[in-house]
PDB file of C-alpha atoms in Angstrom:
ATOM      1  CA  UNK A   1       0.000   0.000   0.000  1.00 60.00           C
ATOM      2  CA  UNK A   2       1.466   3.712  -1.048  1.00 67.00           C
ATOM      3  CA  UNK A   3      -1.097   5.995   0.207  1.00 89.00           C
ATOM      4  CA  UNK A   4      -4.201   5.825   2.294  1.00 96.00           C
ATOM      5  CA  UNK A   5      -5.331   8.563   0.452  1.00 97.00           C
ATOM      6  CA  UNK A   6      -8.535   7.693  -1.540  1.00 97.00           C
ATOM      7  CA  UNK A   7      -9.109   4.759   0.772  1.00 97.00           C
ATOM      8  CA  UNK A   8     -11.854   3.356   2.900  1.00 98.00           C
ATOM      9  CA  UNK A   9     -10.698   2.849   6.589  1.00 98.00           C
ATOM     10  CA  UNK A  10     -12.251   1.360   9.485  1.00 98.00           C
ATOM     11  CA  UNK A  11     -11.191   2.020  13.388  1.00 98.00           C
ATOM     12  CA  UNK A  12     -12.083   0.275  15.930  1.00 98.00           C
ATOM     13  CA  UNK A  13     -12.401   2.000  19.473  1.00 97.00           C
ATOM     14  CA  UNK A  14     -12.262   5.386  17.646  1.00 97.00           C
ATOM     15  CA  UNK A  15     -14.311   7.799  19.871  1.00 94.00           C
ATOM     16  CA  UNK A  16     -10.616   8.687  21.890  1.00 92.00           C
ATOM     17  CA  UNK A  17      -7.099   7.975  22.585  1.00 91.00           C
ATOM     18  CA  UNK A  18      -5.126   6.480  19.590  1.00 94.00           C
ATOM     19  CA  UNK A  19      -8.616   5.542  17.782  1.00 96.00           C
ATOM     20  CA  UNK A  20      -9.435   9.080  17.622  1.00 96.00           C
ATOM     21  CA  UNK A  21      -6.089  10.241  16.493  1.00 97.00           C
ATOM     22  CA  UNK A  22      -6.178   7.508  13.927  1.00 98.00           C
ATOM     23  CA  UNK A  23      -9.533   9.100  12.272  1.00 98.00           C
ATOM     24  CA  UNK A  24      -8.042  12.436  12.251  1.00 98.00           C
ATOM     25  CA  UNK A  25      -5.016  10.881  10.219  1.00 98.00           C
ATOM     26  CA  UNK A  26      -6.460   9.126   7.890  1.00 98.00           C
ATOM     27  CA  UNK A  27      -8.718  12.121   7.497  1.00 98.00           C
ATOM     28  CA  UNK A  28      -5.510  14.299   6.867  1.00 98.00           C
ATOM     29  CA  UNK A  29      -3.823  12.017   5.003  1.00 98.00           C
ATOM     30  CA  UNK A  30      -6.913  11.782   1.887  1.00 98.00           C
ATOM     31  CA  UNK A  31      -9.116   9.085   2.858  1.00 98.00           C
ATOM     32  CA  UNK A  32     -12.086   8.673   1.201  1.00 98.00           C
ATOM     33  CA  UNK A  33     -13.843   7.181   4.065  1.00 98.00           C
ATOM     34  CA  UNK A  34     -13.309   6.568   7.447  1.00 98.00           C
ATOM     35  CA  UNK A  35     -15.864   4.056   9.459  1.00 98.00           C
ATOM     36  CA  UNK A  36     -15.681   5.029  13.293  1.00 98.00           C
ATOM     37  CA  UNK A  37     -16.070   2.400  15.061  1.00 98.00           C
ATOM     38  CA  UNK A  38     -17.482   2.149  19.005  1.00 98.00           C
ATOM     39  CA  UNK A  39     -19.769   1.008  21.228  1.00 96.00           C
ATOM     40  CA  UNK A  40     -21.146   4.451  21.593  1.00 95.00           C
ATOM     41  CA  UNK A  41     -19.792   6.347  18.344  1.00 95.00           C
ATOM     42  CA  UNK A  42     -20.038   9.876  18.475  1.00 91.00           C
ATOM     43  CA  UNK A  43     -21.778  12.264  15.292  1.00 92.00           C
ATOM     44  CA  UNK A  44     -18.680  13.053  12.988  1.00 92.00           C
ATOM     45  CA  UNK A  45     -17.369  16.196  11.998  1.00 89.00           C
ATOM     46  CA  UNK A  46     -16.482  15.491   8.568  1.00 95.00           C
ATOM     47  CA  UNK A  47     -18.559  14.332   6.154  1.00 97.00           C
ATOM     48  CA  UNK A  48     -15.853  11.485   5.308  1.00 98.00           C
ATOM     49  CA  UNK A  49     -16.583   9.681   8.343  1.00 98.00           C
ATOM     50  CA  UNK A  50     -19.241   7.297   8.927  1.00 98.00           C
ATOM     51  CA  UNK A  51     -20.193   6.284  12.699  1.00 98.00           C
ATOM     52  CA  UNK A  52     -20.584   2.483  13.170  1.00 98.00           C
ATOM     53  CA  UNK A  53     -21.848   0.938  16.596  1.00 97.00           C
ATOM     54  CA  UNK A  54     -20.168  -1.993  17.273  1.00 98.00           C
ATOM     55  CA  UNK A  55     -18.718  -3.210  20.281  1.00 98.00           C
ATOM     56  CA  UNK A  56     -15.840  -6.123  19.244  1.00 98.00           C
ATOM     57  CA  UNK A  57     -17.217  -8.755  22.193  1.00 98.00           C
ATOM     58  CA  UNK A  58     -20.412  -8.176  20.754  1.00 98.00           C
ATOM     59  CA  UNK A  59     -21.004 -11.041  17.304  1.00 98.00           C
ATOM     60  CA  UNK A  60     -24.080  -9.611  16.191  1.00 98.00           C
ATOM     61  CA  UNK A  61     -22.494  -6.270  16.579  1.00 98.00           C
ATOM     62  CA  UNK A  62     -20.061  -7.513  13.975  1.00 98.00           C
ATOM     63  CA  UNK A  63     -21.789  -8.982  11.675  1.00 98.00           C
ATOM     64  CA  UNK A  64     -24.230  -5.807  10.964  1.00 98.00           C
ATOM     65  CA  UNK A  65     -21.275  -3.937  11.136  1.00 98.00           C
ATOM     66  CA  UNK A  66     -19.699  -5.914   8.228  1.00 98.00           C
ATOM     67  CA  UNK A  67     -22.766  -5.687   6.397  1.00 98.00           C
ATOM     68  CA  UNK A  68     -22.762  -1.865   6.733  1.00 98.00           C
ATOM     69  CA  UNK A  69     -19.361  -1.559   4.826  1.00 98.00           C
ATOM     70  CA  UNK A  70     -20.071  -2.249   1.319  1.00 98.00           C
ATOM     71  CA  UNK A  71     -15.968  -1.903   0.913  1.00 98.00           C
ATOM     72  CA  UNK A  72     -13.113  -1.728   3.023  1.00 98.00           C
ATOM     73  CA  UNK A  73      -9.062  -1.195   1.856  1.00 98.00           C
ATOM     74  CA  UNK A  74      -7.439  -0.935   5.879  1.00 98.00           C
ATOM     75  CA  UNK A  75      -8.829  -2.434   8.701  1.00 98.00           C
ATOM     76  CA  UNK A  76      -7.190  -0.866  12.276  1.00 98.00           C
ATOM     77  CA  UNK A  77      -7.860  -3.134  15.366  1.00 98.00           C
ATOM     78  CA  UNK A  78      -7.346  -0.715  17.768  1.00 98.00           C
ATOM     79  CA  UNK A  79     -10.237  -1.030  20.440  1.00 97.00           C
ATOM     80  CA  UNK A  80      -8.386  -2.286  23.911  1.00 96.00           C
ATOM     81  CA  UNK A  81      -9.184  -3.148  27.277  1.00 95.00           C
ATOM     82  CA  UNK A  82      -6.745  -2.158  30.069  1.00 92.00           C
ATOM     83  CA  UNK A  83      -6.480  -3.607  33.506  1.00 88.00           C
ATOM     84  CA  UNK A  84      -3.918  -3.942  36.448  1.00 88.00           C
ATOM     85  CA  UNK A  85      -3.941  -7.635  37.828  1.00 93.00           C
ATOM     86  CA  UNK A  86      -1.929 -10.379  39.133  1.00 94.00           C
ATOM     87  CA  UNK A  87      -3.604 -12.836  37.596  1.00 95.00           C
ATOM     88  CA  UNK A  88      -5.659 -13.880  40.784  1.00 94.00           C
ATOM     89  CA  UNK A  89      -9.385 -13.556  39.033  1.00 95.00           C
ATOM     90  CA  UNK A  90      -9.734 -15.610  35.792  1.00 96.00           C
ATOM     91  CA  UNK A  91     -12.898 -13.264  35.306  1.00 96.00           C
ATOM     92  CA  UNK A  92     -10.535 -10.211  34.818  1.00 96.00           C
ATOM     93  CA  UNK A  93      -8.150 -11.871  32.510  1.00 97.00           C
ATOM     94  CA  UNK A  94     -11.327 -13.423  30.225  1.00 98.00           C
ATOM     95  CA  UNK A  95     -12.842  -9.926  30.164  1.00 97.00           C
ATOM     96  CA  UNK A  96      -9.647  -8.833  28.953  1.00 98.00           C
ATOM     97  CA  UNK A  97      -9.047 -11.433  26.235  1.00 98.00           C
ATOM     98  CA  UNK A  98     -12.773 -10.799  25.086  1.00 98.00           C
ATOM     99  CA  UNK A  99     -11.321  -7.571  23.765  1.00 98.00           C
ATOM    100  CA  UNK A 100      -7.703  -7.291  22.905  1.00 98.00           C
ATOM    101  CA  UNK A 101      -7.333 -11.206  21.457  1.00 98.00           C
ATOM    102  CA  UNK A 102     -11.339 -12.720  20.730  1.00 98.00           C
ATOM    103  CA  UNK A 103     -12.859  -9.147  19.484  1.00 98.00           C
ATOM    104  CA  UNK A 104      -9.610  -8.734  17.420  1.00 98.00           C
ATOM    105  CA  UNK A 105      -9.965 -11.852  15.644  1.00 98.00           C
ATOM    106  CA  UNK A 106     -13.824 -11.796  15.151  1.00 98.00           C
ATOM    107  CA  UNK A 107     -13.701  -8.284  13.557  1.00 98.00           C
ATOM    108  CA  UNK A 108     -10.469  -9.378  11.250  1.00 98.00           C
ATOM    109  CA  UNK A 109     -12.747 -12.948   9.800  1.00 98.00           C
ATOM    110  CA  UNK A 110     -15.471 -10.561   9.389  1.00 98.00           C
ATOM    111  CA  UNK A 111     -13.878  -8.483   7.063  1.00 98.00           C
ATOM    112  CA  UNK A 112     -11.790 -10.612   5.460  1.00 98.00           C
ATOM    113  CA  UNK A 113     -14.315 -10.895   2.155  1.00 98.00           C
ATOM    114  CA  UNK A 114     -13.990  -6.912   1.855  1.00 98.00           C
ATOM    115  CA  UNK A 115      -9.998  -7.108   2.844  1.00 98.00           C
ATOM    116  CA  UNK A 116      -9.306 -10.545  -0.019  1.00 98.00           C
ATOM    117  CA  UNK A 117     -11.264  -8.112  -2.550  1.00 98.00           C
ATOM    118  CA  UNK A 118      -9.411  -5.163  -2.366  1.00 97.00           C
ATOM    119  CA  UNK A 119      -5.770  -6.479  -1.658  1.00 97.00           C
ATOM    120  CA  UNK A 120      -6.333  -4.385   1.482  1.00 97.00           C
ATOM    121  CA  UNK A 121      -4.436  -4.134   5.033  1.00 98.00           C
ATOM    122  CA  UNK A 122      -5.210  -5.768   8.802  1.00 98.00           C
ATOM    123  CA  UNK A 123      -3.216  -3.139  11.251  1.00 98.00           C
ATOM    124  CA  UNK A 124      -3.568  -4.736  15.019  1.00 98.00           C
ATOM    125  CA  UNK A 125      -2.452  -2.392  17.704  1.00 97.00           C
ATOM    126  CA  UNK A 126      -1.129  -4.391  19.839  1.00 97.00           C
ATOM    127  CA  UNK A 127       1.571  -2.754  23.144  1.00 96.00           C
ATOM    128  CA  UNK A 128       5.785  -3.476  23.620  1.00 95.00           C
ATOM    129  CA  UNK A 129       3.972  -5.430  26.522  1.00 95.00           C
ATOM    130  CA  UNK A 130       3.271  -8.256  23.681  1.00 97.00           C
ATOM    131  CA  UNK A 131       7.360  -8.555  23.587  1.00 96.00           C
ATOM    132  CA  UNK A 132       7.893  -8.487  27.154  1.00 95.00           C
ATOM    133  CA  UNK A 133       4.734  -8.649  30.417  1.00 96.00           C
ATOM    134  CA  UNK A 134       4.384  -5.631  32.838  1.00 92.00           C
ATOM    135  CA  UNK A 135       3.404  -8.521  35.574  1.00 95.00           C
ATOM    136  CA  UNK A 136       1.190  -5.571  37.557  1.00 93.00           C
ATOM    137  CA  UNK A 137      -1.233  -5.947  34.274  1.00 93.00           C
ATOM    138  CA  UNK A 138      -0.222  -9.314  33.684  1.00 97.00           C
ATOM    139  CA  UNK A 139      -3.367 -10.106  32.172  1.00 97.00           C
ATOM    140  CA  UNK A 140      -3.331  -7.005  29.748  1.00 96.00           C
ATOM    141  CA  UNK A 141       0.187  -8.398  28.772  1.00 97.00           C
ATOM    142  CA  UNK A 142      -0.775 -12.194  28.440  1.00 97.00           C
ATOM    143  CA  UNK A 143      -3.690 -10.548  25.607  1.00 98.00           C
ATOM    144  CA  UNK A 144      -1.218  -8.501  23.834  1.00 98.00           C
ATOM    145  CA  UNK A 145       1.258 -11.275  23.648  1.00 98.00           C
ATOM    146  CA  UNK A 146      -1.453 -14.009  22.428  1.00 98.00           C
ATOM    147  CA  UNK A 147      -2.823 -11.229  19.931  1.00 98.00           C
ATOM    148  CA  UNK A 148       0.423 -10.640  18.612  1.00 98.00           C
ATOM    149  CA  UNK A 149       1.141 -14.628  18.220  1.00 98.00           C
ATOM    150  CA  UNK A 150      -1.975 -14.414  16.306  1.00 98.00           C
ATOM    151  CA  UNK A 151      -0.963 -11.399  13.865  1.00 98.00           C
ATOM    152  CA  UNK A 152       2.098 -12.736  13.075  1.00 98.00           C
ATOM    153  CA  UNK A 153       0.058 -15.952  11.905  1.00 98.00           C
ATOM    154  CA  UNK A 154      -2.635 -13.675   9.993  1.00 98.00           C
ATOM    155  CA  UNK A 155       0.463 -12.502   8.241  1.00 97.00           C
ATOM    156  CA  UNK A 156       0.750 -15.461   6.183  1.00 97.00           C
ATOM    157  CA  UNK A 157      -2.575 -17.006   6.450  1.00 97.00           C
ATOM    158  CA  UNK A 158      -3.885 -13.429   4.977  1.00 97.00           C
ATOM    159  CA  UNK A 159      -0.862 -13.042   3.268  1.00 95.00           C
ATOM    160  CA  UNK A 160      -1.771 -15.905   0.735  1.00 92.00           C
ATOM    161  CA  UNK A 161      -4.757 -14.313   0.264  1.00 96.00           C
ATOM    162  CA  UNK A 162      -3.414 -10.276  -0.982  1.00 96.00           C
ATOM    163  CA  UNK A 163      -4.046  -8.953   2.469  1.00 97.00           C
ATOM    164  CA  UNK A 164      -0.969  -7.575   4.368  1.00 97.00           C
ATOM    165  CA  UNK A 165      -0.998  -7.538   8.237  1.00 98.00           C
ATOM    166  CA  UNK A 166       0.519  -5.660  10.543  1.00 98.00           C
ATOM    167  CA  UNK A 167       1.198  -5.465  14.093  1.00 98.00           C
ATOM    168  CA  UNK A 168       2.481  -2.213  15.792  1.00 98.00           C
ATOM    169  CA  UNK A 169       4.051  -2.683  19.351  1.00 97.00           C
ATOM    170  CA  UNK A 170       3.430   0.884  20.854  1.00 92.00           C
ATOM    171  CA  UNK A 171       5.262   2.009  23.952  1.00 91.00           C
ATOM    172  CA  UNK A 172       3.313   4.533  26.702  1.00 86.00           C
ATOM    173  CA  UNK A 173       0.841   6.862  25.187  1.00 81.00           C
ATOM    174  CA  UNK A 174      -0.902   9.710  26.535  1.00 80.00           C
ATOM    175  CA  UNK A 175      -4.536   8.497  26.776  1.00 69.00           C
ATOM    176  CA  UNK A 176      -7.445   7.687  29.341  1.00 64.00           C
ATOM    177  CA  UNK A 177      -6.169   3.955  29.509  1.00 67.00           C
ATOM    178  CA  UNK A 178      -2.686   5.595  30.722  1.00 59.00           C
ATOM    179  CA  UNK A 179      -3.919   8.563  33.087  1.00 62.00           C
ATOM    180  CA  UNK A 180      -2.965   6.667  36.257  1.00 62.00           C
ATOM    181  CA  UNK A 181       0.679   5.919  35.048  1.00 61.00           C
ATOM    182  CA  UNK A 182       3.408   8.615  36.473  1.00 60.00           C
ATOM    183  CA  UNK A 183       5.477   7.440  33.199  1.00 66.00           C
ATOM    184  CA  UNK A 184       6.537   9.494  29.949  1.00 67.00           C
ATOM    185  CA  UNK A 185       4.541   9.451  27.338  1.00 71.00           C
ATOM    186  CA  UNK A 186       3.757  10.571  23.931  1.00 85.00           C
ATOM    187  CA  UNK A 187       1.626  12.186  21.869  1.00 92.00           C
ATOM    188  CA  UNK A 188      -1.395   9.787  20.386  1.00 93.00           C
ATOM    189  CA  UNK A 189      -1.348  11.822  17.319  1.00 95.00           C
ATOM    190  CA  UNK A 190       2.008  11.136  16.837  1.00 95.00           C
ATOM    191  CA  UNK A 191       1.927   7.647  17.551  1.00 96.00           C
ATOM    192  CA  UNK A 192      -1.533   7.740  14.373  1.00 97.00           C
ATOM    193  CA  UNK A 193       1.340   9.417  12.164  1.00 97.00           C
ATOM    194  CA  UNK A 194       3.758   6.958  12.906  1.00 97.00           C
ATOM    195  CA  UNK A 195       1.468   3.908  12.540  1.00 98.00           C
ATOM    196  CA  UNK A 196       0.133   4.864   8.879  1.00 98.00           C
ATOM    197  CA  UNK A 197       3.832   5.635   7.819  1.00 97.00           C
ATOM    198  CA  UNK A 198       5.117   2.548   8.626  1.00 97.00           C
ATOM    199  CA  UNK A 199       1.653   1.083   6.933  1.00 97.00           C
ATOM    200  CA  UNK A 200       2.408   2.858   3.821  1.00 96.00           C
ATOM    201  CA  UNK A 201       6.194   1.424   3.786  1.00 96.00           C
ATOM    202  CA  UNK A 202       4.908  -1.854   4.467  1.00 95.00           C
ATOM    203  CA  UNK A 203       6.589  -2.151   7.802  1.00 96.00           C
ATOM    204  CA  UNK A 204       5.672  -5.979   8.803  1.00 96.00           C
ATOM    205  CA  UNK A 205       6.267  -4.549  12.602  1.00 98.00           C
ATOM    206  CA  UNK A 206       5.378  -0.970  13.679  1.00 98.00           C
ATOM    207  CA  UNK A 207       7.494   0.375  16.228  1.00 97.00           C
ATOM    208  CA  UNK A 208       5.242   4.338  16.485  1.00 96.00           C
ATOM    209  CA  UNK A 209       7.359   6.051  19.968  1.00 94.00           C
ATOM    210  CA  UNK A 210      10.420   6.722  21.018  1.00 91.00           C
ATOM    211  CA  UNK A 211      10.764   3.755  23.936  1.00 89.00           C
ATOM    212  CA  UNK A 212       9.500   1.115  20.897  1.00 93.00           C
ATOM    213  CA  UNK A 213      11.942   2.675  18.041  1.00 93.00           C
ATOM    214  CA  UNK A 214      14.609   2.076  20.612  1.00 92.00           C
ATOM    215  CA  UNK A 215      14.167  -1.459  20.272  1.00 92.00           C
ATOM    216  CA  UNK A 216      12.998  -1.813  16.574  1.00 94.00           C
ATOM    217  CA  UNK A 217      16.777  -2.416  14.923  1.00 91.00           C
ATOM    218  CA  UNK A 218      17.694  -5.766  16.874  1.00 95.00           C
ATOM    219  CA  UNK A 219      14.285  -7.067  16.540  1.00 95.00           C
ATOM    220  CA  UNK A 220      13.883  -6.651  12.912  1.00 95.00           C
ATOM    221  CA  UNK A 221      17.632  -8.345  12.568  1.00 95.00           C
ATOM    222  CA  UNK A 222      17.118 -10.499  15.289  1.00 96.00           C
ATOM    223  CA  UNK A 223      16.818 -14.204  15.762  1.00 97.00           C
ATOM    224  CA  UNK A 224      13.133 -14.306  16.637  1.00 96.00           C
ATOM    225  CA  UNK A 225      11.817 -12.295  13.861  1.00 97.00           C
ATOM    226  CA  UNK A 226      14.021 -14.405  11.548  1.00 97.00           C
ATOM    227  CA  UNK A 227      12.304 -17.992  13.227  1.00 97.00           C
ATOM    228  CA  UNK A 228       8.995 -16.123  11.835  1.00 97.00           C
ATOM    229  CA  UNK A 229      10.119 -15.677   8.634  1.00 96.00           C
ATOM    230  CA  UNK A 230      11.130 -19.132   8.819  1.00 97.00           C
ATOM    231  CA  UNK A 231       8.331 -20.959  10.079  1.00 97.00           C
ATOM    232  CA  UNK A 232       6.154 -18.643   7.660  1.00 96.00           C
ATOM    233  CA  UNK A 233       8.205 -20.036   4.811  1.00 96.00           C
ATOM    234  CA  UNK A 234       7.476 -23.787   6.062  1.00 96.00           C
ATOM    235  CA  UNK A 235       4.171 -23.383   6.062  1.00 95.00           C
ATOM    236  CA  UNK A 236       3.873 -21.691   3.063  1.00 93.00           C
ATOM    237  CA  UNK A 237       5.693 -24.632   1.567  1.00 93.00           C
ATOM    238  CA  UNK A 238       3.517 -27.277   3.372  1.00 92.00           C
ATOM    239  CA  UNK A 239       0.263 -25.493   2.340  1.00 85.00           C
ATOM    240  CA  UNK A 240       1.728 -26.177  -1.653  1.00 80.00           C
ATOM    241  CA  UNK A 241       0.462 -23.747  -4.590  1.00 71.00           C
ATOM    242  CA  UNK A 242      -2.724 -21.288  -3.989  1.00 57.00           C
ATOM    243  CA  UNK A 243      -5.271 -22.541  -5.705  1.00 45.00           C
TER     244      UNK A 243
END
């Protein structure tokens, strides 16, 4: 992808934080539409944006969602839940999953028809956390971590299929989710800029702050990111010729 200008976007959790910032980019950056996506969207100020009700736990919610779009070229999971545990109630750690690993997935299959047909893009915003667990929000970590296990395997399974996926592994960001956190942090409309740059130099692995860029060098040349190449390759190889 060169450009997101002239295409149709979709957000999930877009009414603030990084969501927001991430309609206002696209918007800047030429889209030609931008769905909203939330469980309580908010009436847009552009006429380029179209307000969709869907909360990502929710499979109905998805469905009529998907039915809404009649075309889609970049798909942003975004929508998160945040929580600080130690993993001592399962409840908090399933509520979490429902959201940052279950809602991610359910949205992504939904849209895959509209993705497959126009060679489009999965973005999953997933946290550093995914690399390495804060264990006082264990079970926000566990999520990102499964999540991004499951991007990197949407990466080929997609892949096969036109779409490219990516994940982006942000560091602290200024946002609700982060208001209790005496931490520095940046800028979510910086971190929106960053994320559709490296989309649009098809950057498998988005590193969007300062504290992530820091680290982005020795993973991209690094032995794990070389076992996923590797293991992508093998099953590639196993799955024989698309048909």
């Amino acid at each position: 992808m060169a450009t997101i200008a002239d295409r149709a976007v979709l957000v999930t959790g877009a009414n603030r934080g990084i969501g927001r910032a991430l309609v206002q980019e696209a918007l800047d950056r030429g889209a030609a539409r931008v769905y909203a996506a939330a469980r309580q969207p908010v009436p847009p100020a552009d006429e380029r944006v179209v307000p969709l009700t869907l909360d990502v736990t929710s499979p109905e919610q998805i469905r009529q969602a998907a039915a809404a779009v009649p075309a889609l070229d970049v798909l942003v999971n975004n929508a998160g839940r945040y929580g600080e545990d130690v993993l001592g109630d399962p409840a908090v750690l399933e509520a979490i999953l429902a959201v940052n690993l279950h809602g991610t997935l359910g949205v992504t299959r939904a849209f895959t028809p509209h993705l497959v047909a126009a060679a489009g893009t999965v973005v999953n915003n997933l946290s550093l956390q995914a690399l390495a667990p804060l264990p006082l929000t264990a079970s926000y970590s566990l999520s990102k971590a499964a999540a991004f296990s499951m991007t990197q395997s949407l990466r080929t399974l997609l892949g096969d299929r036109g779409v490219r996926v990516h994940a982006v592994l942000t560091g602290p960001v200024d946002t609700d989710m982060t208001r209790g956190l005496d931490i520095p942090k940046v800028a979510p409309a910086s971190v929106a800029a960053a994320i559709f740059d490296g989309v649009e130099k098809d950057e498998e692995d988005i590193f969007p702050d300062p504290l992530s860029r820091g680290m982005a060098e020795s993973w991209h040349t690094g032995a794990v990111k070389a076992f996923e190449r590797e293991l992508a390759a093998m099953a590639r190889a196993a799955a024989g010729p698309a048909a």
